[in-house]
PDB file of C-alpha atoms and ligand atoms in Angstrom:
ATOM      1  CA  MET A   1     -25.005 -45.318  10.262  1.00  0.00           C
ATOM      2  CA  GLN A   2     -24.866 -42.828  13.148  1.00  0.00           C
ATOM      3  CA  ASP A   3     -24.528 -45.953  15.375  1.00  0.00           C
ATOM      4  CA  SER A   4     -20.887 -46.051  14.465  1.00  0.00           C
ATOM      5  CA  LEU A   5     -20.299 -42.491  15.778  1.00  0.00           C
ATOM      6  CA  VAL A   6     -19.187 -42.505  19.415  1.00  0.00           C
ATOM      7  CA  VAL A   7     -18.664 -39.380  21.563  1.00  0.00           C
ATOM      8  CA  LEU A   8     -16.538 -39.780  24.684  1.00  0.00           C
ATOM      9  CA  SER A   9     -15.563 -37.246  27.343  1.00  0.00           C
ATOM     10  CA  GLY A  10     -12.758 -37.042  29.861  1.00  0.00           C
ATOM     11  CA  ASN A  11     -13.098 -35.006  33.049  1.00  0.00           C
ATOM     12  CA  ALA A  12     -12.008 -31.667  31.538  1.00  0.00           C
ATOM     13  CA  HIS A  13     -15.387 -30.391  30.326  1.00  0.00           C
ATOM     14  CA  PRO A  14     -18.278 -32.864  30.680  1.00  0.00           C
ATOM     15  CA  GLU A  15     -20.924 -30.089  30.291  1.00  0.00           C
ATOM     16  CA  LEU A  16     -19.623 -29.169  26.847  1.00  0.00           C
ATOM     17  CA  ALA A  17     -19.369 -32.851  25.858  1.00  0.00           C
ATOM     18  CA  LYS A  18     -22.988 -33.403  26.958  1.00  0.00           C
ATOM     19  CA  LYS A  19     -24.205 -30.428  24.901  1.00  0.00           C
ATOM     20  CA  ILE A  20     -22.289 -31.646  21.850  1.00  0.00           C
ATOM     21  CA  SER A  21     -23.615 -35.204  22.110  1.00  0.00           C
ATOM     22  CA  GLU A  22     -27.197 -33.923  22.523  1.00  0.00           C
ATOM     23  CA  LYS A  23     -26.822 -31.728  19.440  1.00  0.00           C
ATOM     24  CA  ILE A  24     -25.421 -34.629  17.407  1.00  0.00           C
ATOM     25  CA  GLY A  25     -28.186 -36.859  18.700  1.00  0.00           C
ATOM     26  CA  VAL A  26     -26.024 -39.639  20.174  1.00  0.00           C
ATOM     27  CA  PRO A  27     -25.641 -40.306  23.914  1.00  0.00           C
ATOM     28  CA  LEU A  28     -22.209 -39.850  25.466  1.00  0.00           C
ATOM     29  CA  GLY A  29     -20.365 -43.170  25.445  1.00  0.00           C
ATOM     30  CA  GLU A  30     -20.281 -44.624  28.925  1.00  0.00           C
ATOM     31  CA  MET A  31     -16.809 -44.628  30.450  1.00  0.00           C
ATOM     32  CA  GLU A  32     -14.960 -44.186  33.715  1.00  0.00           C
ATOM     33  CA  VAL A  33     -12.012 -41.821  34.009  1.00  0.00           C
ATOM     34  CA  PHE A  34     -10.448 -41.571  37.430  1.00  0.00           C
ATOM     35  CA  LYS A  35      -7.247 -41.428  39.423  1.00  0.00           C
ATOM     36  CA  PHE A  36      -5.765 -44.155  41.575  1.00  0.00           C
ATOM     37  CA  ALA A  37      -4.640 -43.405  45.121  1.00  0.00           C
ATOM     38  CA  ASP A  38      -1.136 -42.651  43.832  1.00  0.00           C
ATOM     39  CA  ASP A  39      -2.495 -39.947  41.434  1.00  0.00           C
ATOM     40  CA  GLU A  40      -2.064 -42.022  38.272  1.00  0.00           C
ATOM     41  CA  SER A  41      -4.894 -41.563  35.734  1.00  0.00           C
ATOM     42  CA  PHE A  42      -6.932 -44.496  34.427  1.00  0.00           C
ATOM     43  CA  CYS A  43      -9.918 -44.979  32.132  1.00  0.00           C
ATOM     44  CA  LYS A  44     -12.245 -47.778  31.093  1.00  0.00           C
ATOM     45  CA  ILE A  45     -14.635 -47.490  28.158  1.00  0.00           C
ATOM     46  CA  ASN A  46     -17.835 -49.405  28.878  1.00  0.00           C
ATOM     47  CA  VAL A  47     -19.272 -49.519  25.355  1.00  0.00           C
ATOM     48  CA  ASN A  48     -18.128 -51.423  22.295  1.00  0.00           C
ATOM     49  CA  ILE A  49     -16.109 -49.136  20.004  1.00  0.00           C
ATOM     50  CA  ARG A  50     -14.676 -51.754  17.640  1.00  0.00           C
ATOM     51  CA  LYS A  51     -14.777 -50.370  14.052  1.00  0.00           C
ATOM     52  CA  ARG A  52     -16.446 -47.155  15.326  1.00  0.00           C
ATOM     53  CA  ASP A  53     -15.488 -43.511  14.710  1.00  0.00           C
ATOM     54  CA  VAL A  54     -14.660 -42.085  18.116  1.00  0.00           C
ATOM     55  CA  PHE A  55     -14.601 -38.370  19.014  1.00  0.00           C
ATOM     56  CA  ILE A  56     -13.044 -37.567  22.390  1.00  0.00           C
ATOM     57  CA  ILE A  57     -14.021 -34.170  23.850  1.00  0.00           C
ATOM     58  CA  GLN A  58     -11.248 -32.885  26.092  1.00  0.00           C
ATOM     59  CA  PRO A  59      -9.888 -29.311  26.200  1.00  0.00           C
ATOM     60  CA  THR A  60      -6.407 -29.335  27.720  1.00  0.00           C
ATOM     61  CA  CYS A  61      -7.166 -26.524  30.130  1.00  0.00           C
ATOM     62  CA  ARG A  62      -6.404 -26.328  33.868  1.00  0.00           C
ATOM     63  CA  PRO A  63      -5.343 -28.782  35.367  1.00  0.00           C
ATOM     64  CA  VAL A  64      -3.453 -28.853  32.074  1.00  0.00           C
ATOM     65  CA  ASN A  65      -1.175 -31.838  32.662  1.00  0.00           C
ATOM     66  CA  ASP A  66      -3.902 -34.033  34.157  1.00  0.00           C
ATOM     67  CA  ASN A  67      -6.307 -33.240  31.329  1.00  0.00           C
ATOM     68  CA  LEU A  68      -3.631 -33.883  28.720  1.00  0.00           C
ATOM     69  CA  MET A  69      -2.666 -37.202  30.307  1.00  0.00           C
ATOM     70  CA  GLU A  70      -6.327 -38.239  30.500  1.00  0.00           C
ATOM     71  CA  LEU A  71      -6.733 -37.469  26.812  1.00  0.00           C
ATOM     72  CA  LEU A  72      -3.655 -39.547  25.954  1.00  0.00           C
ATOM     73  CA  ILE A  73      -4.798 -42.597  27.910  1.00  0.00           C
ATOM     74  CA  ILE A  74      -8.335 -42.391  26.461  1.00  0.00           C
ATOM     75  CA  ILE A  75      -6.831 -42.313  22.954  1.00  0.00           C
ATOM     76  CA  ASP A  76      -4.631 -45.290  23.870  1.00  0.00           C
ATOM     77  CA  ALA A  77      -7.633 -47.221  25.198  1.00  0.00           C
ATOM     78  CA  CYS A  78      -9.572 -46.480  21.975  1.00  0.00           C
ATOM     79  CA  LYS A  79      -6.670 -47.642  19.828  1.00  0.00           C
ATOM     80  CA  ARG A  80      -6.351 -50.902  21.779  1.00  0.00           C
ATOM     81  CA  ALA A  81     -10.138 -51.397  21.535  1.00  0.00           C
ATOM     82  CA  SER A  82      -9.893 -51.341  17.697  1.00  0.00           C
ATOM     83  CA  ALA A  83     -11.706 -48.033  17.041  1.00  0.00           C
ATOM     84  CA  ARG A  84     -11.861 -47.308  13.278  1.00  0.00           C
ATOM     85  CA  SER A  85     -10.827 -43.682  13.754  1.00  0.00           C
ATOM     86  CA  ILE A  86      -9.939 -41.569  16.798  1.00  0.00           C
ATOM     87  CA  THR A  87     -10.475 -37.805  16.711  1.00  0.00           C
ATOM     88  CA  ALA A  88      -9.149 -35.705  19.582  1.00  0.00           C
ATOM     89  CA  VAL A  89     -11.586 -32.805  19.999  1.00  0.00           C
ATOM     90  CA  VAL A  90      -9.486 -30.263  21.892  1.00  0.00           C
ATOM     91  CA  PRO A  91     -11.426 -26.972  21.809  1.00  0.00           C
ATOM     92  CA  TYR A  92      -8.659 -25.260  23.830  1.00  0.00           C
ATOM     93  CA  TYR A  93      -5.164 -26.550  23.010  1.00  0.00           C
ATOM     94  CA  GLY A  94      -3.046 -26.074  26.135  1.00  0.00           C
ATOM     95  CA  TYR A  95       0.654 -25.199  25.669  1.00  0.00           C
ATOM     96  CA  SER A  96      -0.215 -23.489  22.367  1.00  0.00           C
ATOM     97  CA  ARG A  97       1.733 -20.379  23.385  1.00  0.00           C
ATOM     98  CA  THR A  98       4.981 -22.375  23.659  1.00  0.00           C
ATOM     99  CA  ASP A  99       5.149 -22.744  19.895  1.00  0.00           C
ATOM    100  CA  LYS A 100       8.640 -21.613  18.951  1.00  0.00           C
ATOM    101  CA  LYS A 101      12.242 -21.732  20.113  1.00  0.00           C
ATOM    102  CA  ASP A 102      12.710 -18.004  20.609  1.00  0.00           C
ATOM    103  CA  GLN A 103      15.348 -18.320  23.344  1.00  0.00           C
ATOM    104  CA  PRO A 104      18.221 -20.764  23.788  1.00  0.00           C
ATOM    105  CA  ARG A 105      17.457 -24.062  25.533  1.00  0.00           C
ATOM    106  CA  VAL A 106      13.660 -23.829  25.660  1.00  0.00           C
ATOM    107  CA  PRO A 107      11.119 -26.465  24.542  1.00  0.00           C
ATOM    108  CA  ILE A 108       8.503 -26.240  21.799  1.00  0.00           C
ATOM    109  CA  THR A 109       5.799 -27.815  23.931  1.00  0.00           C
ATOM    110  CA  ALA A 110       2.994 -27.273  21.405  1.00  0.00           C
ATOM    111  CA  LYS A 111       4.914 -29.578  19.042  1.00  0.00           C
ATOM    112  CA  LEU A 112       5.640 -32.099  21.797  1.00  0.00           C
ATOM    113  CA  VAL A 113       1.897 -32.279  22.589  1.00  0.00           C
ATOM    114  CA  ALA A 114       1.182 -32.861  18.876  1.00  0.00           C
ATOM    115  CA  ASP A 115       3.671 -35.759  18.878  1.00  0.00           C
ATOM    116  CA  LEU A 116       2.192 -37.226  22.065  1.00  0.00           C
ATOM    117  CA  LEU A 117      -1.362 -37.153  20.661  1.00  0.00           C
ATOM    118  CA  THR A 118      -0.242 -38.754  17.418  1.00  0.00           C
ATOM    119  CA  VAL A 119       1.879 -41.462  19.040  1.00  0.00           C
ATOM    120  CA  ALA A 120      -1.006 -42.266  21.401  1.00  0.00           C
ATOM    121  CA  GLY A 121      -3.126 -43.023  18.319  1.00  0.00           C
ATOM    122  CA  ALA A 122      -5.152 -39.946  17.345  1.00  0.00           C
ATOM    123  CA  ASN A 123      -5.981 -39.883  13.600  1.00  0.00           C
ATOM    124  CA  ARG A 124      -7.337 -36.327  13.586  1.00  0.00           C
ATOM    125  CA  LEU A 125      -7.434 -33.176  15.707  1.00  0.00           C
ATOM    126  CA  ILE A 126     -10.275 -30.684  15.962  1.00  0.00           C
ATOM    127  CA  SER A 127      -9.389 -27.436  17.740  1.00  0.00           C
ATOM    128  CA  ILE A 128     -10.626 -23.852  17.894  1.00  0.00           C
ATOM    129  CA  ASP A 129      -8.569 -20.675  17.474  1.00  0.00           C
ATOM    130  CA  LEU A 130      -5.122 -22.187  17.891  1.00  0.00           C
ATOM    131  CA  HIS A 131      -2.763 -19.509  19.178  1.00  0.00           C
ATOM    132  CA  ALA A 132      -0.787 -19.802  15.933  1.00  0.00           C
ATOM    133  CA  GLU A 133      -2.051 -21.255  12.648  1.00  0.00           C
ATOM    134  CA  ALA A 134       1.372 -22.897  12.230  1.00  0.00           C
ATOM    135  CA  ILE A 135       0.525 -25.375  15.008  1.00  0.00           C
ATOM    136  CA  GLN A 136      -1.512 -27.256  12.382  1.00  0.00           C
ATOM    137  CA  GLY A 137       1.807 -28.104  10.746  1.00  0.00           C
ATOM    138  CA  PHE A 138       3.080 -29.697  13.971  1.00  0.00           C
ATOM    139  CA  PHE A 139       0.755 -32.615  13.145  1.00  0.00           C
ATOM    140  CA  ASN A 140       1.155 -35.217  10.422  1.00  0.00           C
ATOM    141  CA  ILE A 141      -2.527 -36.111  10.757  1.00  0.00           C
ATOM    142  CA  PRO A 142      -5.431 -33.936   9.518  1.00  0.00           C
ATOM    143  CA  VAL A 143      -6.245 -30.911  11.689  1.00  0.00           C
ATOM    144  CA  ASP A 144      -9.646 -29.254  11.448  1.00  0.00           C
ATOM    145  CA  HIS A 145      -8.921 -25.779  12.743  1.00  0.00           C
ATOM    146  CA  LEU A 146     -12.172 -24.000  13.633  1.00  0.00           C
ATOM    147  CA  TYR A 147     -12.779 -20.358  14.473  1.00  0.00           C
ATOM    148  CA  ALA A 148     -15.084 -18.741  17.028  1.00  0.00           C
ATOM    149  CA  LEU A 149     -15.485 -15.927  14.463  1.00  0.00           C
ATOM    150  CA  PRO A 150     -19.035 -16.821  13.258  1.00  0.00           C
ATOM    151  CA  ILE A 151     -20.212 -16.992  16.887  1.00  0.00           C
ATOM    152  CA  PHE A 152     -18.739 -13.556  17.678  1.00  0.00           C
ATOM    153  CA  ILE A 153     -20.014 -12.025  14.419  1.00  0.00           C
ATOM    154  CA  HIS A 154     -23.536 -13.268  15.176  1.00  0.00           C
ATOM    155  CA  TYR A 155     -23.383 -11.804  18.708  1.00  0.00           C
ATOM    156  CA  ILE A 156     -22.135  -8.436  17.447  1.00  0.00           C
ATOM    157  CA  LYS A 157     -24.839  -8.216  14.767  1.00  0.00           C
ATOM    158  CA  GLU A 158     -27.668  -9.350  17.058  1.00  0.00           C
ATOM    159  CA  GLU A 159     -26.700  -7.735  20.385  1.00  0.00           C
ATOM    160  CA  LEU A 160     -24.464  -4.756  19.650  1.00  0.00           C
ATOM    161  CA  GLY A 161     -25.167  -3.567  16.129  1.00  0.00           C
ATOM    162  CA  ILE A 162     -22.497  -2.286  13.773  1.00  0.00           C
ATOM    163  CA  GLU A 163     -22.979   1.494  14.056  1.00  0.00           C
ATOM    164  CA  ASP A 164     -19.713   3.328  14.920  1.00  0.00           C
ATOM    165  CA  LEU A 165     -18.049  -0.041  15.424  1.00  0.00           C
ATOM    166  CA  VAL A 166     -14.267  -0.480  15.306  1.00  0.00           C
ATOM    167  CA  ILE A 167     -12.682  -3.912  15.623  1.00  0.00           C
ATOM    168  CA  VAL A 168      -9.379  -3.707  17.483  1.00  0.00           C
ATOM    169  CA  SER A 169      -6.415  -6.056  17.747  1.00  0.00           C
ATOM    170  CA  PRO A 170      -4.797  -5.754  21.207  1.00  0.00           C
ATOM    171  CA  ASP A 171      -1.347  -6.423  19.699  1.00  0.00           C
ATOM    172  CA  ALA A 172       0.462  -6.741  16.385  1.00  0.00           C
ATOM    173  CA  GLY A 173       0.263 -10.548  16.543  1.00  0.00           C
ATOM    174  CA  GLY A 174      -3.534 -10.572  16.473  1.00  0.00           C
ATOM    175  CA  VAL A 175      -4.086  -8.337  13.441  1.00  0.00           C
ATOM    176  CA  ALA A 176      -5.116 -11.111  11.017  1.00  0.00           C
ATOM    177  CA  ARG A 177      -7.775 -12.359  13.454  1.00  0.00           C
ATOM    178  CA  ALA A 178      -9.166  -8.858  14.063  1.00  0.00           C
ATOM    179  CA  ARG A 179      -9.062  -8.005  10.350  1.00  0.00           C
ATOM    180  CA  ALA A 180     -11.133 -11.115   9.516  1.00  0.00           C
ATOM    181  CA  HIS A 181     -13.847  -9.928  11.934  1.00  0.00           C
ATOM    182  CA  ALA A 182     -13.733  -6.318  10.650  1.00  0.00           C
ATOM    183  CA  LYS A 183     -14.003  -7.485   7.035  1.00  0.00           C
ATOM    184  CA  ARG A 184     -17.068  -9.639   7.675  1.00  0.00           C
ATOM    185  CA  LEU A 185     -18.767  -6.817   9.590  1.00  0.00           C
ATOM    186  CA  GLY A 186     -17.750  -4.050   7.197  1.00  0.00           C
ATOM    187  CA  ALA A 187     -16.230  -2.278  10.238  1.00  0.00           C
ATOM    188  CA  GLU A 188     -13.042  -0.246  10.604  1.00  0.00           C
ATOM    189  CA  LEU A 189      -9.888  -1.864  12.032  1.00  0.00           C
ATOM    190  CA  ALA A 190      -7.544  -0.460  14.694  1.00  0.00           C
ATOM    191  CA  ILE A 191      -4.439  -1.874  16.358  1.00  0.00           C
ATOM    192  CA  VAL A 192      -2.983  -1.288  19.815  1.00  0.00           C
ATOM    193  CA  ASP A 193       0.745  -1.149  19.238  1.00  0.00           C
ATOM    194  CA  LYS A 194       3.002  -1.839  22.221  1.00  0.00           C
ATOM    195  CA  ARG A 195       6.609  -0.644  21.984  1.00  0.00           C
ATOM    196  CA  ARG A 196       9.501  -0.898  24.408  1.00  0.00           C
ATOM    197  CA  VAL A 197      11.586   2.281  24.500  1.00  0.00           C
ATOM    198  CA  GLY A 198      14.894   3.140  26.175  1.00  0.00           C
ATOM    199  CA  ASN A 199      17.971   0.961  26.412  1.00  0.00           C
ATOM    200  CA  LEU A 200      18.574   0.403  30.105  1.00  0.00           C
ATOM    201  CA  ASP A 201      15.279   1.125  31.780  1.00  0.00           C
ATOM    202  CA  GLU A 202      12.849  -0.086  29.129  1.00  0.00           C
ATOM    203  CA  THR A 203       9.315   1.221  29.450  1.00  0.00           C
ATOM    204  CA  GLU A 204       6.250   0.208  27.473  1.00  0.00           C
ATOM    205  CA  VAL A 205       4.587   2.815  25.300  1.00  0.00           C
ATOM    206  CA  TYR A 206       1.176   2.186  23.761  1.00  0.00           C
ATOM    207  CA  ASN A 207      -0.041   3.736  20.532  1.00  0.00           C
ATOM    208  CA  VAL A 208      -3.285   3.186  18.704  1.00  0.00           C
ATOM    209  CA  ILE A 209      -3.126   2.825  14.941  1.00  0.00           C
ATOM    210  CA  GLY A 210      -6.541   3.806  13.586  1.00  0.00           C
ATOM    211  CA  ASP A 211      -9.320   6.152  14.592  1.00  0.00           C
ATOM    212  CA  VAL A 212     -11.187   5.177  17.766  1.00  0.00           C
ATOM    213  CA  LYS A 213     -12.379   8.591  19.002  1.00  0.00           C
ATOM    214  CA  GLY A 214     -16.118   8.484  19.763  1.00  0.00           C
ATOM    215  CA  LYS A 215     -16.259   4.884  18.481  1.00  0.00           C
ATOM    216  CA  ARG A 216     -17.546   1.642  19.979  1.00  0.00           C
ATOM    217  CA  CYS A 217     -14.508  -0.624  20.122  1.00  0.00           C
ATOM    218  CA  VAL A 218     -14.490  -4.415  20.196  1.00  0.00           C
ATOM    219  CA  LEU A 219     -11.134  -5.997  21.027  1.00  0.00           C
ATOM    220  CA  ILE A 220     -10.609  -9.474  19.546  1.00  0.00           C
ATOM    221  CA  ASP A 221      -8.132 -11.969  21.032  1.00  0.00           C
ATOM    222  CA  ASP A 222      -7.619 -15.735  21.266  1.00  0.00           C
ATOM    223  CA  ILE A 223      -6.722 -16.133  24.956  1.00  0.00           C
ATOM    224  CA  ILE A 224      -7.540 -14.164  28.079  1.00  0.00           C
ATOM    225  CA  ASP A 225      -5.198 -15.448  30.762  1.00  0.00           C
ATOM    226  CA  THR A 226      -4.315 -12.935  33.493  1.00  0.00           C
ATOM    227  CA  ALA A 227      -6.311 -10.317  31.515  1.00  0.00           C
ATOM    228  CA  GLY A 228      -3.314  -7.970  31.589  1.00  0.00           C
ATOM    229  CA  SER A 229      -3.162  -7.518  27.807  1.00  0.00           C
ATOM    230  CA  ILE A 230      -6.850  -6.942  27.197  1.00  0.00           C
ATOM    231  CA  THR A 231      -7.513  -4.612  30.152  1.00  0.00           C
ATOM    232  CA  LYS A 232      -4.432  -2.509  29.292  1.00  0.00           C
ATOM    233  CA  ALA A 233      -5.623  -2.276  25.685  1.00  0.00           C
ATOM    234  CA  GLY A 234      -9.051  -1.222  26.992  1.00  0.00           C
ATOM    235  CA  GLU A 235      -7.485   1.568  29.067  1.00  0.00           C
ATOM    236  CA  VAL A 236      -5.450   2.829  26.110  1.00  0.00           C
ATOM    237  CA  LEU A 237      -8.532   2.897  23.847  1.00  0.00           C
ATOM    238  CA  LYS A 238     -10.473   4.851  26.472  1.00  0.00           C
ATOM    239  CA  GLU A 239      -7.579   7.342  26.797  1.00  0.00           C
ATOM    240  CA  LYS A 240      -7.724   7.796  23.017  1.00  0.00           C
ATOM    241  CA  GLY A 241     -11.398   8.742  23.252  1.00  0.00           C
ATOM    242  CA  ALA A 242     -13.274   5.469  22.565  1.00  0.00           C
ATOM    243  CA  LYS A 243     -16.947   5.776  23.554  1.00  0.00           C
ATOM    244  CA  GLU A 244     -17.118   2.215  24.869  1.00  0.00           C
ATOM    245  CA  VAL A 245     -14.857  -0.833  24.810  1.00  0.00           C
ATOM    246  CA  ARG A 246     -15.730  -4.519  24.838  1.00  0.00           C
ATOM    247  CA  ALA A 247     -13.593  -7.609  24.383  1.00  0.00           C
ATOM    248  CA  MET A 248     -14.348 -10.869  22.625  1.00  0.00           C
ATOM    249  CA  VAL A 249     -11.897 -13.612  23.465  1.00  0.00           C
ATOM    250  CA  THR A 250     -12.234 -17.276  22.548  1.00  0.00           C
ATOM    251  CA  HIS A 251     -10.510 -19.066  25.432  1.00  0.00           C
ATOM    252  CA  PRO A 252     -11.229 -17.906  29.040  1.00  0.00           C
ATOM    253  CA  VAL A 253      -8.131 -19.235  30.808  1.00  0.00           C
ATOM    254  CA  LEU A 254      -8.704 -16.529  33.463  1.00  0.00           C
ATOM    255  CA  SER A 255      -5.769 -17.079  35.827  1.00  0.00           C
ATOM    256  CA  PRO A 256      -5.776 -14.808  38.898  1.00  0.00           C
ATOM    257  CA  PRO A 257      -6.111 -11.855  39.040  1.00  0.00           C
ATOM    258  CA  ALA A 258      -8.024 -11.867  35.727  1.00  0.00           C
ATOM    259  CA  VAL A 259     -11.540 -11.488  37.136  1.00  0.00           C
ATOM    260  CA  GLU A 260     -10.518  -8.617  39.467  1.00  0.00           C
ATOM    261  CA  ARG A 261      -8.763  -6.902  36.567  1.00  0.00           C
ATOM    262  CA  ILE A 262     -11.842  -7.238  34.356  1.00  0.00           C
ATOM    263  CA  GLU A 263     -14.094  -5.918  37.137  1.00  0.00           C
ATOM    264  CA  GLN A 264     -11.860  -2.869  37.684  1.00  0.00           C
ATOM    265  CA  SER A 265     -11.208  -2.194  33.994  1.00  0.00           C
ATOM    266  CA  PRO A 266     -13.059   0.209  31.699  1.00  0.00           C
ATOM    267  CA  LEU A 267     -14.257  -2.801  29.655  1.00  0.00           C
ATOM    268  CA  GLU A 268     -18.058  -2.838  29.488  1.00  0.00           C
ATOM    269  CA  GLU A 269     -18.208  -6.546  28.736  1.00  0.00           C
ATOM    270  CA  VAL A 270     -15.912  -9.485  28.066  1.00  0.00           C
ATOM    271  CA  VAL A 271     -17.486 -12.078  25.789  1.00  0.00           C
ATOM    272  CA  VAL A 272     -15.838 -15.517  25.882  1.00  0.00           C
ATOM    273  CA  THR A 273     -16.768 -19.034  24.753  1.00  0.00           C
ATOM    274  CA  ASP A 274     -17.121 -22.291  26.636  1.00  0.00           C
ATOM    275  CA  THR A 275     -14.020 -23.972  25.163  1.00  0.00           C
ATOM    276  CA  ILE A 276     -12.904 -23.936  28.821  1.00  0.00           C
ATOM    277  CA  PRO A 277     -15.356 -24.404  31.731  1.00  0.00           C
ATOM    278  CA  LEU A 278     -16.028 -21.315  33.852  1.00  0.00           C
ATOM    279  CA  PRO A 279     -16.136 -22.266  37.555  1.00  0.00           C
ATOM    280  CA  PRO A 280     -18.501 -20.230  39.810  1.00  0.00           C
ATOM    281  CA  GLU A 281     -15.624 -18.288  41.412  1.00  0.00           C
ATOM    282  CA  LYS A 282     -14.904 -16.796  37.987  1.00  0.00           C
ATOM    283  CA  TYR A 283     -18.452 -15.597  37.331  1.00  0.00           C
ATOM    284  CA  SER A 284     -18.721 -11.871  36.769  1.00  0.00           C
ATOM    285  CA  LYS A 285     -21.519  -9.610  35.576  1.00  0.00           C
ATOM    286  CA  LYS A 286     -19.087  -8.376  32.943  1.00  0.00           C
ATOM    287  CA  ILE A 287     -18.401 -11.852  31.507  1.00  0.00           C
ATOM    288  CA  THR A 288     -20.769 -13.308  28.884  1.00  0.00           C
ATOM    289  CA  VAL A 289     -20.271 -16.927  27.767  1.00  0.00           C
ATOM    290  CA  LEU A 290     -21.282 -18.116  24.287  1.00  0.00           C
ATOM    291  CA  THR A 291     -21.279 -21.798  23.457  1.00  0.00           C
ATOM    292  CA  VAL A 292     -19.153 -23.537  20.829  1.00  0.00           C
ATOM    293  CA  SER A 293     -21.190 -26.757  21.189  1.00  0.00           C
ATOM    294  CA  GLU A 294     -23.221 -26.133  18.018  1.00  0.00           C
ATOM    295  CA  LEU A 295     -20.064 -25.456  15.995  1.00  0.00           C
ATOM    296  CA  LEU A 296     -18.345 -28.595  17.315  1.00  0.00           C
ATOM    297  CA  ALA A 297     -21.426 -30.803  16.867  1.00  0.00           C
ATOM    298  CA  GLU A 298     -21.847 -29.627  13.271  1.00  0.00           C
ATOM    299  CA  THR A 299     -18.133 -30.164  12.576  1.00  0.00           C
ATOM    300  CA  ILE A 300     -18.192 -33.692  14.011  1.00  0.00           C
ATOM    301  CA  LYS A 301     -21.232 -34.558  11.890  1.00  0.00           C
ATOM    302  CA  ARG A 302     -19.597 -33.163   8.755  1.00  0.00           C
ATOM    303  CA  ILE A 303     -16.384 -35.097   9.378  1.00  0.00           C
ATOM    304  CA  PHE A 304     -18.361 -38.273  10.038  1.00  0.00           C
ATOM    305  CA  TYR A 305     -20.402 -37.881   6.833  1.00  0.00           C
ATOM    306  CA  GLY A 306     -17.427 -36.682   4.764  1.00  0.00           C
ATOM    307  CA  GLU A 307     -18.759 -33.160   4.181  1.00  0.00           C
ATOM    308  CA  SER A 308     -16.944 -29.837   3.970  1.00  0.00           C
ATOM    309  CA  VAL A 309     -15.917 -28.176   7.241  1.00  0.00           C
ATOM    310  CA  SER A 310     -14.332 -25.057   5.731  1.00  0.00           C
ATOM    311  CA  SER A 311     -17.711 -24.019   4.283  1.00  0.00           C
ATOM    312  CA  LEU A 312     -18.811 -23.277   7.865  1.00  0.00           C
ATOM    313  CA  PHE A 313     -16.546 -20.203   7.788  1.00  0.00           C
ATOM    314  CA  VAL A 314     -17.299 -18.734   4.344  1.00  0.00           C
TER     315      VAL A 314
HETATM  316  C1  R5P B   1      -0.800 -13.328  23.316  1.00  0.00           C
HETATM  317  O1  R5P B   1      -0.172 -13.380  22.265  1.00  0.00           O
HETATM  318  C2  R5P B   1      -2.185 -13.888  23.403  1.00  0.00           C
HETATM  319  O2  R5P B   1      -2.858 -13.726  22.195  1.00  0.00           O
HETATM  320  C3  R5P B   1      -2.969 -13.246  24.546  1.00  0.00           C
HETATM  321  O3  R5P B   1      -3.113 -11.874  24.257  1.00  0.00           O
HETATM  322  C4  R5P B   1      -2.260 -13.409  25.855  1.00  0.00           C
HETATM  323  O4  R5P B   1      -1.858 -14.743  26.037  1.00  0.00           O
HETATM  324  C5  R5P B   1      -3.184 -13.007  26.990  1.00  0.00           C
HETATM  325  O5  R5P B   1      -2.504 -13.134  28.206  1.00  0.00           O
HETATM  326  P1  R5P B   1      -2.875 -12.215  29.451  1.00  0.00           P
HETATM  327  O6  R5P B   1      -4.382 -12.252  29.563  1.00  0.00           O
HETATM  328  O7  R5P B   1      -2.187 -12.876  30.613  1.00  0.00           O
HETATM  329  O8  R5P B   1      -2.375 -10.851  29.156  1.00  0.00           O
END
C-alpha cells in the first residue's frame, strides 16, 4: 500500500525532504524543479502519481516568493497528473506574521497564501508552530498543525535537566506556547513584558513577571528573525539575576544581524529546528539544530494510514 505514498521536494529544503523520505521508507519522487532564463519557475514530475497520495515538502522560507511559487506550481502539476490527494508539507509557513489587518490598507498575506495553496489544488496542509493558531482557520481544507514542543521537551530533559528551570515567554503573545512547555516539565513560568511609556518620545520598558533570580531560564518562541526580541529578553533576564539563559525557537529565519546578535548576547545557547535550512554562514557555536524530520515522517505516515496525529502531542 505504501506504493501509493509519494514524497516530493522543491528546492527549498532538499536535505529535510531526504531525511523524511528515508524515515518513511520511500524514495523521494524523481522530479525537476528549475528556473528558465527569464526567472520563471518550472517543474516536471518524472514518476507516475496518478491515484497516489502526494506529500510535497517545501518550507516557504527565504527566498520566500520563489519557494512559494515553486510549491504552487508543483501542486498544480500534481493536480493535473491526477494525484488522489495533495498535501502541502510547509514546516515553516512564510508570511505567517502578516495575519491580521491591524492598520488601514494593509494585506492579510497569510490568508492570501492559504487561498493560493487551496486554489492550486492542495487538499491538506501540514505545518509546524504557525505564528498564530488562527491561521488554521484561513484554510477550508484540513490543517494538521504540529508543534516542536515534544522535541524541545526531550532536549531539555535529556541535555539540561529540570532543576531550577524557568520557562520564559519573551512577550505577552507567546505565553500560551511557553505555558505548555512549563506545564509538561513541571517548571515555573515567567514572562518578559514590554511596555511603551511616554506620549511623545515613547521608550520601551521591560519588566519580568515571575521569579528568575538564580534560575536557569529557557526562552520559548516560534520565530527568530533578526534576533532582536530574544537577545533583548535574554539581557533583561540576566539583569534580573537569572543564572543562565537559553532560547528554544522553532523557526531559524536568522536575517542579518541575527547571528552577530546571538554571538554578542548573554544567551548561552540558541536551540532551533531544521524547518528552515541553516546555510554555513549562519553556523555558530551557540546555535544547536534539532531535526523535525522524525515528527514530519511520523505525521505523514499517520495521515496516510488514517491514524491520529493529535496523539503525538499528548
Ligand atoms: C513575534 O511575535 C514573533 O513571535 C517573534 O518573536 C519575532 O518575529 C522575532 O523577530 P526578531 O527576531 O526579528 O525580533
